């Protein structure tokens, strides 16, 4: 009888040991992980990196976070009870290789992050296999070609990061039409050109950064989603005027370093949610007065520097309650510095946020410096720059007159005929 129980225990132990060593990762995911590792150039698999630890003599999900598979992916048990790969997030280890020949056969993958490596080649159409994907992060690689139209099949996608690569051409409109759940689009730092696609149908999109490309055409508010919170398209080839209407949800607008012309529309100062406007380095020539005191504006920072704006400094900006940073440097502004500006910098009061930065250098402002500004002795309390104007007296021993001399009397008289 004792031998029977001993034999039974040995059989049970053998069965338990075999079960604990059985493969739990779906065979399809194992093959796809192998394919990913085999696509990497061997000389870029540095010791200590995630991929260098992948040892397929062992089950990936069963040995995750061990010395056999230290990192790089996540496993989850799905509804059917199978263990599947749901996330691939490689470390920034300088992996090099083309991703274009990988089948990407991970049907339950939700996150794919290959950022900050040396991957090259076109973005493959096989990404369309990843129908449950919520986030793609390919930032800071050397990917080339155009974004594939096959992205349209990624209906669950919420975040798309293709920034800082070598992508060229026009972003295909069909690739975006089906991304109805997209919330964030980052394509900055590429070589994309042509007109910006129509994103008005993407009703969940809140963040767009298309800066540092070669995108041309005009800014069309009808192409922007009504849910948009932040829009950055700096350093492109945009032309035309700035639209008078933007989505009511917009908080941050950056259209700097383009070829925009005409007026800064008054509606930007009436916008209910706008907090930051950056329109520097364009060809703007005037500012439309909103026709009110400015006290209803929520703007915190306005940068209109390096344009061709003429006329007087708008007095209403000195009454905007939350405005703490104003840059109007290097324009063609003339006239006196409004007293409202000086009071807001030194004695704001009445619910006004003080100026922390007031940059007015490089214009044709004349007359005396307002008395309140002359009392500011500590450069740490407020940053003021008045150099390069036509002011009556701006001695360099005042910190806000440093950094450049005033313009010559001849130049000032030729521009400001009212100067005696």
mmCIF file of C-alpha atoms in Angstrom:
data_model
loop_
_atom_site.group_PDB
_atom_site.id
_atom_site.type_symbol
_atom_site.label_atom_id
_atom_site.label_comp_id
_atom_site.label_asym_id
_atom_site.label_seq_id
_atom_site.Cartn_x
_atom_site.Cartn_y
_atom_site.Cartn_z
ATOM 1 C CA UNK A 1 0.000 0.000 0.000
ATOM 2 C CA UNK A 2 2.854 2.361 0.853
ATOM 3 C CA UNK A 3 4.444 1.757 -2.540
ATOM 4 C CA UNK A 4 1.143 2.638 -4.203
ATOM 5 C CA UNK A 5 0.958 6.024 -2.485
ATOM 6 C CA UNK A 6 4.613 6.683 -3.280
ATOM 7 C CA UNK A 7 4.038 5.907 -6.958
ATOM 8 C CA UNK A 8 0.915 8.079 -6.982
ATOM 9 C CA UNK A 9 2.839 11.010 -5.445
ATOM 10 C CA UNK A 10 5.645 10.675 -8.008
ATOM 11 C CA UNK A 11 3.138 10.699 -10.877
ATOM 12 C CA UNK A 12 1.361 13.767 -9.413
ATOM 13 C CA UNK A 13 4.703 15.586 -8.930
ATOM 14 C CA UNK A 14 5.722 14.762 -12.503
ATOM 15 C CA UNK A 15 2.397 16.044 -13.833
ATOM 16 C CA UNK A 16 2.604 19.246 -11.774
ATOM 17 C CA UNK A 17 6.202 19.905 -12.886
ATOM 18 C CA UNK A 18 5.269 19.353 -16.529
ATOM 19 C CA UNK A 19 2.244 21.660 -16.219
ATOM 20 C CA UNK A 20 4.293 24.459 -14.642
ATOM 21 C CA UNK A 21 6.760 24.274 -17.517
ATOM 22 C CA UNK A 22 4.099 24.191 -20.271
ATOM 23 C CA UNK A 23 3.982 27.012 -22.812
ATOM 24 C CA UNK A 24 1.372 29.653 -21.999
ATOM 25 C CA UNK A 25 2.256 32.260 -24.674
ATOM 26 C CA UNK A 26 0.228 31.848 -27.849
ATOM 27 C CA UNK A 27 2.398 30.294 -30.564
ATOM 28 C CA UNK A 28 1.517 33.100 -33.008
ATOM 29 C CA UNK A 29 2.840 35.761 -30.624
ATOM 30 C CA UNK A 30 6.047 33.780 -30.045
ATOM 31 C CA UNK A 31 6.672 33.622 -33.793
ATOM 32 C CA UNK A 32 6.032 37.359 -34.129
ATOM 33 C CA UNK A 33 8.398 38.169 -31.259
ATOM 34 C CA UNK A 34 11.069 36.054 -32.950
ATOM 35 C CA UNK A 35 10.456 37.895 -36.215
ATOM 36 C CA UNK A 36 10.873 41.248 -34.463
ATOM 37 C CA UNK A 37 14.163 40.255 -32.868
ATOM 38 C CA UNK A 38 15.483 38.742 -36.125
ATOM 39 C CA UNK A 39 14.801 42.039 -37.936
ATOM 40 C CA UNK A 40 17.285 43.841 -35.677
ATOM 41 C CA UNK A 41 20.849 44.158 -36.873
ATOM 42 C CA UNK A 42 22.923 41.939 -34.548
ATOM 43 C CA UNK A 43 25.569 44.583 -33.916
ATOM 44 C CA UNK A 44 22.894 46.858 -32.370
ATOM 45 C CA UNK A 45 21.892 44.280 -29.748
ATOM 46 C CA UNK A 46 23.933 45.686 -26.917
ATOM 47 C CA UNK A 47 24.450 43.783 -23.649
ATOM 48 C CA UNK A 48 21.850 44.661 -21.061
ATOM 49 C CA UNK A 49 19.188 45.701 -23.588
ATOM 50 C CA UNK A 50 15.734 44.159 -23.621
ATOM 51 C CA UNK A 51 16.102 42.381 -26.947
ATOM 52 C CA UNK A 52 19.516 40.926 -26.111
ATOM 53 C CA UNK A 53 17.884 39.019 -23.242
ATOM 54 C CA UNK A 54 15.117 37.388 -25.314
ATOM 55 C CA UNK A 55 15.841 33.625 -25.190
ATOM 56 C CA UNK A 56 13.225 31.611 -27.042
ATOM 57 C CA UNK A 57 14.325 28.359 -25.443
ATOM 58 C CA UNK A 58 11.923 29.511 -22.740
ATOM 59 C CA UNK A 59 8.324 30.646 -22.796
ATOM 60 C CA UNK A 60 8.207 34.491 -23.108
ATOM 61 C CA UNK A 61 5.195 35.299 -20.926
ATOM 62 C CA UNK A 62 6.083 32.682 -18.328
ATOM 63 C CA UNK A 63 9.606 34.098 -17.999
ATOM 64 C CA UNK A 64 8.896 37.804 -18.359
ATOM 65 C CA UNK A 65 11.053 39.955 -16.046
ATOM 66 C CA UNK A 66 13.483 37.090 -15.569
ATOM 67 C CA UNK A 67 16.990 37.015 -17.012
ATOM 68 C CA UNK A 68 15.516 35.237 -20.073
ATOM 69 C CA UNK A 69 13.111 38.046 -21.012
ATOM 70 C CA UNK A 70 14.040 41.049 -18.914
ATOM 71 C CA UNK A 71 11.662 43.561 -20.539
ATOM 72 C CA UNK A 72 10.182 44.853 -23.785
ATOM 73 C CA UNK A 73 6.624 43.536 -23.780
ATOM 74 C CA UNK A 74 3.569 42.836 -21.652
ATOM 75 C CA UNK A 75 1.343 39.763 -21.458
ATOM 76 C CA UNK A 76 -2.329 39.597 -20.482
ATOM 77 C CA UNK A 77 -4.876 36.817 -20.230
ATOM 78 C CA UNK A 78 -7.666 37.648 -22.642
ATOM 79 C CA UNK A 79 -11.324 36.584 -22.564
ATOM 80 C CA UNK A 80 -10.678 33.179 -24.159
ATOM 81 C CA UNK A 81 -8.207 32.351 -21.388
ATOM 82 C CA UNK A 82 -5.202 32.577 -23.673
ATOM 83 C CA UNK A 83 -2.113 34.600 -22.779
ATOM 84 C CA UNK A 84 -1.368 37.134 -25.512
ATOM 85 C CA UNK A 85 1.092 39.965 -26.088
ATOM 86 C CA UNK A 86 -0.729 43.256 -25.478
ATOM 87 C CA UNK A 87 2.175 45.723 -25.412
ATOM 88 C CA UNK A 88 5.603 46.043 -27.043
ATOM 89 C CA UNK A 89 7.672 48.887 -25.602
ATOM 90 C CA UNK A 90 11.338 48.582 -26.467
ATOM 91 C CA UNK A 91 14.005 50.347 -24.484
ATOM 92 C CA UNK A 92 16.053 53.185 -26.010
ATOM 93 C CA UNK A 93 19.058 50.977 -26.703
ATOM 94 C CA UNK A 94 19.975 52.116 -30.224
ATOM 95 C CA UNK A 95 18.311 49.212 -32.041
ATOM 96 C CA UNK A 96 18.844 49.399 -35.790
ATOM 97 C CA UNK A 97 16.972 47.657 -38.569
ATOM 98 C CA UNK A 98 14.028 47.924 -40.931
ATOM 99 C CA UNK A 99 10.518 47.385 -39.622
ATOM 100 C CA UNK A 100 9.001 47.204 -43.103
ATOM 101 C CA UNK A 101 9.310 43.409 -43.527
ATOM 102 C CA UNK A 102 7.800 42.477 -40.166
ATOM 103 C CA UNK A 103 4.316 40.930 -40.354
ATOM 104 C CA UNK A 104 3.237 42.523 -37.049
ATOM 105 C CA UNK A 105 0.871 39.657 -36.409
ATOM 106 C CA UNK A 106 -0.145 40.611 -32.859
ATOM 107 C CA UNK A 107 -3.966 40.696 -32.953
ATOM 108 C CA UNK A 108 -4.299 41.784 -29.299
ATOM 109 C CA UNK A 109 -1.543 44.401 -29.226
ATOM 110 C CA UNK A 110 -2.656 47.718 -27.721
ATOM 111 C CA UNK A 111 0.637 49.651 -27.435
ATOM 112 C CA UNK A 112 3.578 49.638 -29.860
ATOM 113 C CA UNK A 113 6.517 51.816 -28.800
ATOM 114 C CA UNK A 114 9.794 51.743 -30.771
ATOM 115 C CA UNK A 115 10.778 55.327 -29.989
ATOM 116 C CA UNK A 116 14.272 56.776 -29.641
ATOM 117 C CA UNK A 117 16.100 54.100 -31.608
ATOM 118 C CA UNK A 118 17.639 53.813 -35.084
ATOM 119 C CA UNK A 119 14.891 52.029 -37.038
ATOM 120 C CA UNK A 120 14.750 52.892 -40.735
ATOM 121 C CA UNK A 121 12.713 52.170 -43.839
ATOM 122 C CA UNK A 122 9.046 52.833 -44.621
ATOM 123 C CA UNK A 123 6.200 52.320 -42.188
ATOM 124 C CA UNK A 124 4.754 48.942 -43.235
ATOM 125 C CA UNK A 125 1.195 48.316 -44.404
ATOM 126 C CA UNK A 126 1.217 45.263 -42.132
ATOM 127 C CA UNK A 127 0.459 47.559 -39.193
ATOM 128 C CA UNK A 128 -3.145 47.168 -40.360
ATOM 129 C CA UNK A 129 -3.056 43.764 -38.602
ATOM 130 C CA UNK A 130 -2.980 45.560 -35.255
ATOM 131 C CA UNK A 131 -6.694 46.271 -35.100
ATOM 132 C CA UNK A 132 -6.745 46.650 -31.299
ATOM 133 C CA UNK A 133 -3.887 49.144 -31.222
ATOM 134 C CA UNK A 134 -4.452 52.263 -29.121
ATOM 135 C CA UNK A 135 -1.022 53.883 -29.295
ATOM 136 C CA UNK A 136 1.781 53.910 -31.874
ATOM 137 C CA UNK A 137 5.027 55.590 -30.854
ATOM 138 C CA UNK A 138 7.720 55.685 -33.555
ATOM 139 C CA UNK A 139 9.243 59.003 -32.435
ATOM 140 C CA UNK A 140 12.912 59.817 -32.996
ATOM 141 C CA UNK A 141 13.916 57.157 -35.513
ATOM 142 C CA UNK A 142 14.892 57.288 -39.204
ATOM 143 C CA UNK A 143 11.654 56.060 -40.779
ATOM 144 C CA UNK A 144 11.127 57.269 -44.352
ATOM 145 C CA UNK A 145 8.526 57.345 -47.103
ATOM 146 C CA UNK A 146 4.950 58.509 -46.674
ATOM 147 C CA UNK A 147 2.593 57.524 -43.866
ATOM 148 C CA UNK A 148 0.714 54.485 -45.228
ATOM 149 C CA UNK A 149 -2.958 54.622 -46.161
ATOM 150 C CA UNK A 150 -3.386 51.332 -44.279
ATOM 151 C CA UNK A 151 -3.445 53.304 -41.007
ATOM 152 C CA UNK A 152 -7.131 53.870 -41.768
ATOM 153 C CA UNK A 153 -7.927 50.354 -40.464
ATOM 154 C CA UNK A 154 -6.707 51.151 -36.943
ATOM 155 C CA UNK A 155 -10.136 52.130 -35.657
ATOM 156 C CA UNK A 156 -9.151 51.900 -31.975
ATOM 157 C CA UNK A 157 -6.086 54.144 -32.304
ATOM 158 C CA UNK A 158 -6.025 57.026 -29.811
ATOM 159 C CA UNK A 159 -2.432 58.304 -30.057
ATOM 160 C CA UNK A 160 -0.162 58.450 -33.111
ATOM 161 C CA UNK A 161 3.454 59.575 -32.681
ATOM 162 C CA UNK A 162 5.443 59.699 -35.937
ATOM 163 C CA UNK A 163 7.500 62.756 -35.011
ATOM 164 C CA UNK A 164 11.189 63.331 -35.681
ATOM 165 C CA UNK A 165 11.724 60.898 -38.527
ATOM 166 C CA UNK A 166 12.390 61.317 -42.265
ATOM 167 C CA UNK A 167 8.823 60.998 -43.527
ATOM 168 C CA UNK A 168 8.152 62.798 -46.802
ATOM 169 C CA UNK A 169 5.301 63.663 -49.121
ATOM 170 C CA UNK A 170 1.691 64.432 -48.341
ATOM 171 C CA UNK A 171 -0.037 62.875 -45.367
ATOM 172 C CA UNK A 172 -2.719 60.826 -47.153
ATOM 173 C CA UNK A 173 -6.239 61.957 -46.328
ATOM 174 C CA UNK A 174 -7.666 58.400 -46.456
ATOM 175 C CA UNK A 175 -5.185 57.310 -43.764
ATOM 176 C CA UNK A 176 -6.886 59.628 -41.284
ATOM 177 C CA UNK A 177 -10.521 59.286 -42.257
ATOM 178 C CA UNK A 178 -11.130 56.165 -40.184
ATOM 179 C CA UNK A 179 -9.280 57.195 -37.023
ATOM 180 C CA UNK A 180 -12.413 58.328 -35.265
ATOM 181 C CA UNK A 181 -10.997 57.639 -31.778
ATOM 182 C CA UNK A 182 -7.737 59.550 -32.354
ATOM 183 C CA UNK A 183 -6.966 62.018 -29.562
ATOM 184 C CA UNK A 184 -3.343 62.991 -30.210
ATOM 185 C CA UNK A 185 -1.431 63.399 -33.491
ATOM 186 C CA UNK A 186 2.288 64.227 -33.496
ATOM 187 C CA UNK A 187 4.021 64.404 -36.892
ATOM 188 C CA UNK A 188 6.468 67.237 -36.204
ATOM 189 C CA UNK A 189 10.087 67.101 -37.291
ATOM 190 C CA UNK A 190 9.621 65.416 -40.672
ATOM 191 C CA UNK A 191 9.634 66.527 -44.308
ATOM 192 C CA UNK A 192 5.908 66.355 -44.985
ATOM 193 C CA UNK A 193 4.570 68.828 -47.541
ATOM 194 C CA UNK A 194 1.405 69.845 -49.341
ATOM 195 C CA UNK A 195 -1.764 71.113 -47.719
ATOM 196 C CA UNK A 196 -2.630 69.877 -44.273
ATOM 197 C CA UNK A 197 -5.324 67.164 -44.379
ATOM 198 C CA UNK A 198 -8.892 67.722 -43.296
ATOM 199 C CA UNK A 199 -9.246 66.540 -39.680
ATOM 200 C CA UNK A 200 -12.643 68.089 -39.031
ATOM 201 C CA UNK A 201 -14.316 64.680 -38.862
ATOM 202 C CA UNK A 202 -12.100 63.456 -35.986
ATOM 203 C CA UNK A 203 -14.331 64.533 -33.148
ATOM 204 C CA UNK A 204 -12.068 63.255 -30.339
ATOM 205 C CA UNK A 205 -8.825 64.850 -31.528
ATOM 206 C CA UNK A 206 -7.501 67.339 -28.966
ATOM 207 C CA UNK A 207 -3.774 67.737 -29.758
ATOM 208 C CA UNK A 208 -2.043 68.335 -33.119
ATOM 209 C CA UNK A 209 1.650 69.056 -33.600
ATOM 210 C CA UNK A 210 2.721 69.318 -37.242
ATOM 211 C CA UNK A 211 5.643 71.695 -36.656
ATOM 212 C CA UNK A 212 8.975 71.629 -38.480
ATOM 213 C CA UNK A 213 7.735 70.306 -41.804
ATOM 214 C CA UNK A 214 7.148 71.860 -45.228
ATOM 215 C CA UNK A 215 3.362 72.048 -45.040
ATOM 216 C CA UNK A 216 1.906 74.779 -47.248
ATOM 217 C CA UNK A 217 -1.438 76.370 -47.988
ATOM 218 C CA UNK A 218 -3.707 78.363 -45.714
ATOM 219 C CA UNK A 219 -4.987 77.628 -42.226
ATOM 220 C CA UNK A 220 -8.571 76.494 -42.737
ATOM 221 C CA UNK A 221 -10.611 76.301 -39.520
ATOM 222 C CA UNK A 222 -13.070 73.933 -41.223
ATOM 223 C CA UNK A 223 -10.274 71.349 -41.341
ATOM 224 C CA UNK A 224 -9.795 71.456 -37.568
ATOM 225 C CA UNK A 225 -11.758 69.260 -35.155
ATOM 226 C CA UNK A 226 -14.171 71.032 -32.831
ATOM 227 C CA UNK A 227 -12.556 69.205 -29.895
ATOM 228 C CA UNK A 228 -9.095 70.720 -30.498
ATOM 229 C CA UNK A 229 -7.228 72.027 -27.426
ATOM 230 C CA UNK A 230 -3.702 72.584 -28.792
ATOM 231 C CA UNK A 231 -2.530 73.315 -32.344
ATOM 232 C CA UNK A 232 1.137 73.751 -33.249
ATOM 233 C CA UNK A 233 2.204 74.239 -36.870
ATOM 234 C CA UNK A 234 5.301 76.378 -36.401
ATOM 235 C CA UNK A 235 8.121 76.404 -38.933
ATOM 236 C CA UNK A 236 6.198 75.441 -42.060
ATOM 237 C CA UNK A 237 5.254 77.295 -45.256
ATOM 238 C CA UNK A 238 1.761 78.453 -44.330
ATOM 239 C CA UNK A 239 0.449 81.504 -46.182
ATOM 240 C CA UNK A 240 -2.616 83.729 -46.141
ATOM 241 C CA UNK A 241 -4.264 85.352 -43.173
ATOM 242 C CA UNK A 242 -4.986 84.064 -39.694
ATOM 243 C CA UNK A 243 -8.571 82.804 -39.447
ATOM 244 C CA UNK A 244 -10.962 84.798 -37.325
ATOM 245 C CA UNK A 245 -12.590 81.626 -35.969
ATOM 246 C CA UNK A 246 -10.950 78.712 -34.158
ATOM 247 C CA UNK A 247 -12.544 75.846 -32.207
ATOM 248 C CA UNK A 248 -14.056 77.117 -28.972
ATOM 249 C CA UNK A 249 -12.071 74.516 -27.002
ATOM 250 C CA UNK A 250 -8.661 75.777 -28.227
ATOM 251 C CA UNK A 251 -6.194 76.766 -25.487
ATOM 252 C CA UNK A 252 -2.790 76.870 -27.243
ATOM 253 C CA UNK A 253 -2.088 78.182 -30.763
ATOM 254 C CA UNK A 254 1.399 78.256 -32.312
ATOM 255 C CA UNK A 255 1.694 79.340 -35.963
ATOM 256 C CA UNK A 256 5.114 80.959 -35.648
ATOM 257 C CA UNK A 257 7.846 80.818 -38.301
ATOM 258 C CA UNK A 258 5.530 80.801 -41.330
ATOM 259 C CA UNK A 259 4.548 83.294 -44.049
ATOM 260 C CA UNK A 260 1.242 84.486 -42.632
ATOM 261 C CA UNK A 261 0.243 88.062 -43.422
ATOM 262 C CA UNK A 262 -2.470 90.596 -42.701
ATOM 263 C CA UNK A 263 -3.892 91.398 -39.283
ATOM 264 C CA UNK A 264 -3.963 89.597 -35.979
ATOM 265 C CA UNK A 265 -7.743 89.097 -35.698
ATOM 266 C CA UNK A 266 -9.512 90.659 -32.732
ATOM 267 C CA UNK A 267 -11.346 87.392 -32.075
ATOM 268 C CA UNK A 268 -8.157 85.871 -30.637
ATOM 269 C CA UNK A 269 -8.466 88.360 -27.767
ATOM 270 C CA UNK A 270 -12.155 87.504 -27.289
ATOM 271 C CA UNK A 271 -11.712 83.728 -27.448
ATOM 272 C CA UNK A 272 -13.226 82.147 -24.310
ATOM 273 C CA UNK A 273 -10.539 79.504 -23.663
ATOM 274 C CA UNK A 274 -7.390 80.618 -25.468
ATOM 275 C CA UNK A 275 -4.418 80.921 -23.092
ATOM 276 C CA UNK A 276 -1.322 81.062 -25.311
ATOM 277 C CA UNK A 277 -0.857 82.576 -28.785
ATOM 278 C CA UNK A 278 2.479 82.446 -30.625
ATOM 279 C CA UNK A 279 2.547 84.146 -34.038
ATOM 280 C CA UNK A 280 6.165 85.313 -34.152
ATOM 281 C CA UNK A 281 8.321 85.294 -37.300
ATOM 282 C CA UNK A 282 5.570 85.918 -39.838
ATOM 283 C CA UNK A 283 4.618 88.889 -42.038
ATOM 284 C CA UNK A 284 1.781 90.269 -39.928
ATOM 285 C CA UNK A 285 1.282 94.016 -40.226
ATOM 286 C CA UNK A 286 -1.422 95.070 -37.753
ATOM 287 C CA UNK A 287 -3.507 94.134 -34.724
ATOM 288 C CA UNK A 288 -7.270 94.411 -34.741
ATOM 289 C CA UNK A 289 -8.626 96.100 -31.637
ATOM 290 C CA UNK A 290 -11.360 93.981 -29.988
ATOM 291 C CA UNK A 291 -13.139 97.187 -29.038
ATOM 292 C CA UNK A 292 -13.271 96.548 -25.311
ATOM 293 C CA UNK A 293 -11.030 96.976 -22.295
ATOM 294 C CA UNK A 294 -9.506 93.512 -22.532
ATOM 295 C CA UNK A 295 -10.739 92.405 -19.131
ATOM 296 C CA UNK A 296 -12.663 89.439 -20.549
ATOM 297 C CA UNK A 297 -9.608 87.772 -22.087
ATOM 298 C CA UNK A 298 -8.073 84.604 -20.645
ATOM 299 C CA UNK A 299 -4.788 84.942 -22.510
ATOM 300 C CA UNK A 300 -1.681 84.311 -20.412
ATOM 301 C CA UNK A 301 1.080 84.596 -23.047
ATOM 302 C CA UNK A 302 1.132 86.424 -26.405
ATOM 303 C CA UNK A 303 4.135 86.444 -28.743
ATOM 304 C CA UNK A 304 3.853 88.658 -31.834
ATOM 305 C CA UNK A 305 7.571 89.367 -32.175
ATOM 306 C CA UNK A 306 9.510 89.527 -35.435
ATOM 307 C CA UNK A 307 6.679 90.604 -37.706
ATOM 308 C CA UNK A 308 6.020 93.880 -39.502
ATOM 309 C CA UNK A 309 3.335 95.220 -37.194
ATOM 310 C CA UNK A 310 2.861 98.991 -37.413
ATOM 311 C CA UNK A 311 0.945 101.487 -35.331
ATOM 312 C CA UNK A 312 0.828 102.117 -31.605
ATOM 313 C CA UNK A 313 1.125 99.518 -28.873
ATOM 314 C CA UNK A 314 -2.455 98.330 -28.192
ATOM 315 C CA UNK A 315 -3.488 99.833 -24.847
ATOM 316 C CA UNK A 316 -6.026 97.061 -24.194
ATOM 317 C CA UNK A 317 -3.223 94.512 -23.712
ATOM 318 C CA UNK A 318 -2.210 96.336 -20.556
ATOM 319 C CA UNK A 319 -5.674 95.648 -19.123
ATOM 320 C CA UNK A 320 -5.902 91.936 -19.913
ATOM 321 C CA UNK A 321 -6.279 90.346 -16.462
ATOM 322 C CA UNK A 322 -4.265 87.134 -16.937
ATOM 323 C CA UNK A 323 -1.669 88.288 -19.461
ATOM 324 C CA UNK A 324 1.751 87.882 -17.848
ATOM 325 C CA UNK A 325 4.021 87.473 -20.911
ATOM 326 C CA UNK A 326 3.912 89.831 -23.897
ATOM 327 C CA UNK A 327 6.522 89.957 -26.655
ATOM 328 C CA UNK A 328 6.247 92.584 -29.398
ATOM 329 C CA UNK A 329 9.965 92.753 -30.186
ATOM 330 C CA UNK A 330 11.373 93.540 -33.630
ATOM 331 C CA UNK A 331 8.328 95.061 -35.280
ATOM 332 C CA UNK A 332 7.607 98.544 -36.654
ATOM 333 C CA UNK A 333 5.656 99.848 -33.678
ATOM 334 C CA UNK A 334 5.859 103.529 -32.811
ATOM 335 C CA UNK A 335 4.406 105.991 -30.350
ATOM 336 C CA UNK A 336 4.644 106.094 -26.580
ATOM 337 C CA UNK A 337 4.728 103.127 -24.218
ATOM 338 C CA UNK A 338 1.200 103.058 -22.736
ATOM 339 C CA UNK A 339 0.997 103.818 -19.045
ATOM 340 C CA UNK A 340 -1.168 100.699 -18.672
ATOM 341 C CA UNK A 341 1.859 98.548 -19.545
ATOM 342 C CA UNK A 342 4.024 100.144 -16.887
ATOM 343 C CA UNK A 343 1.341 99.914 -14.213
ATOM 344 C CA UNK A 344 0.680 96.261 -15.012
ATOM 345 C CA UNK A 345 4.401 95.507 -14.674
ATOM 346 C CA UNK A 346 4.854 97.335 -11.381
ATOM 347 C CA UNK A 347 1.488 97.957 -9.699
ATOM 348 C CA UNK A 348 -1.010 95.533 -11.293
ATOM 349 C CA UNK A 349 -3.765 95.462 -8.650
ATOM 350 C CA UNK A 350 -7.489 95.300 -9.381
ATOM 351 C CA UNK A 351 -7.372 91.590 -10.218
ATOM 352 C CA UNK A 352 -4.664 91.992 -12.862
ATOM 353 C CA UNK A 353 -1.810 89.518 -13.102
ATOM 354 C CA UNK A 354 1.495 91.431 -13.352
ATOM 355 C CA UNK A 355 3.712 91.326 -16.390
ATOM 356 C CA UNK A 356 6.511 88.833 -15.791
ATOM 357 C CA UNK A 357 7.897 89.400 -19.306
ATOM 358 C CA UNK A 358 7.407 92.584 -21.303
ATOM 359 C CA UNK A 359 9.576 92.530 -24.411
ATOM 360 C CA UNK A 360 9.279 95.649 -26.570
ATOM 361 C CA UNK A 361 12.801 96.029 -27.973
ATOM 362 C CA UNK A 362 13.654 96.575 -31.622
ATOM 363 C CA UNK A 363 10.783 98.916 -32.524
ATOM 364 C CA UNK A 364 10.421 102.685 -33.033
ATOM 365 C CA UNK A 365 8.871 103.563 -29.684
ATOM 366 C CA UNK A 366 9.705 107.108 -28.621
ATOM 367 C CA UNK A 367 9.224 109.475 -25.718
ATOM 368 C CA UNK A 368 10.150 108.963 -22.075
ATOM 369 C CA UNK A 369 10.050 105.670 -20.256
ATOM 370 C CA UNK A 370 6.892 105.640 -18.088
ATOM 371 C CA UNK A 371 7.671 106.632 -14.516
ATOM 372 C CA UNK A 372 6.593 103.347 -12.850
ATOM 373 C CA UNK A 373 9.090 101.370 -14.964
ATOM 374 C CA UNK A 374 11.899 103.654 -13.842
ATOM 375 C CA UNK A 375 11.284 102.456 -10.298
ATOM 376 C CA UNK A 376 11.978 98.814 -11.173
ATOM 377 C CA UNK A 377 15.506 98.151 -9.949
ATOM 378 C CA UNK A 378 15.460 94.379 -9.490
ATOM 379 C CA UNK A 379 15.695 92.443 -12.788
ATOM 380 C CA UNK A 380 14.421 89.365 -10.972
ATOM 381 C CA UNK A 381 10.990 90.850 -10.388
ATOM 382 C CA UNK A 382 10.089 91.379 -14.048
ATOM 383 C CA UNK A 383 11.833 90.900 -17.398
ATOM 384 C CA UNK A 384 11.561 94.112 -19.434
ATOM 385 C CA UNK A 385 13.442 94.806 -22.693
ATOM 386 C CA UNK A 386 13.333 98.237 -24.321
ATOM 387 C CA UNK A 387 16.630 98.361 -26.235
ATOM 388 C CA UNK A 388 16.705 99.262 -29.918
ATOM 389 C CA UNK A 389 13.916 101.865 -29.876
ATOM 390 C CA UNK A 390 13.762 105.666 -30.148
ATOM 391 C CA UNK A 391 13.182 106.380 -26.479
ATOM 392 C CA UNK A 392 14.174 109.782 -25.139
ATOM 393 C CA UNK A 393 16.452 108.340 -22.487
ATOM 394 C CA UNK A 394 17.212 104.657 -21.917
ATOM 395 C CA UNK A 395 20.603 104.452 -20.172
ATOM 396 C CA UNK A 396 22.359 101.104 -20.344
ATOM 397 C CA UNK A 397 22.759 101.087 -16.571
ATOM 398 C CA UNK A 398 19.034 100.286 -16.420
ATOM 399 C CA UNK A 399 18.695 96.527 -16.821
ATOM 400 C CA UNK A 400 15.823 96.807 -19.317
ATOM 401 C CA UNK A 401 17.861 99.039 -21.620
ATOM 402 C CA UNK A 402 20.786 96.622 -21.871
ATOM 403 C CA UNK A 403 21.407 94.379 -24.848
ATOM 404 C CA UNK A 404 21.472 97.061 -27.531
ATOM 405 C CA UNK A 405 21.607 100.808 -28.052
ATOM 406 C CA UNK A 406 18.707 103.003 -29.053
ATOM 407 C CA UNK A 407 18.301 103.728 -32.765
ATOM 408 C CA UNK A 408 19.975 106.803 -34.192
ATOM 409 C CA UNK A 409 18.092 110.105 -34.202
ATOM 410 C CA UNK A 410 18.180 110.197 -38.016
ATOM 411 C CA UNK A 411 16.634 106.744 -38.334
ATOM 412 C CA UNK A 412 14.008 107.571 -35.746
ATOM 413 C CA UNK A 413 13.048 110.858 -37.444
ATOM 414 C CA UNK A 414 12.783 109.223 -40.849
ATOM 415 C CA UNK A 415 10.325 106.686 -39.432
ATOM 416 C CA UNK A 416 8.496 108.834 -36.853
ATOM 417 C CA UNK A 417 7.786 112.179 -38.495
ATOM 418 C CA UNK A 418 6.343 113.477 -35.216
ATOM 419 C CA UNK A 419 9.735 113.352 -33.487
ATOM 420 C CA UNK A 420 11.043 116.969 -33.313
#
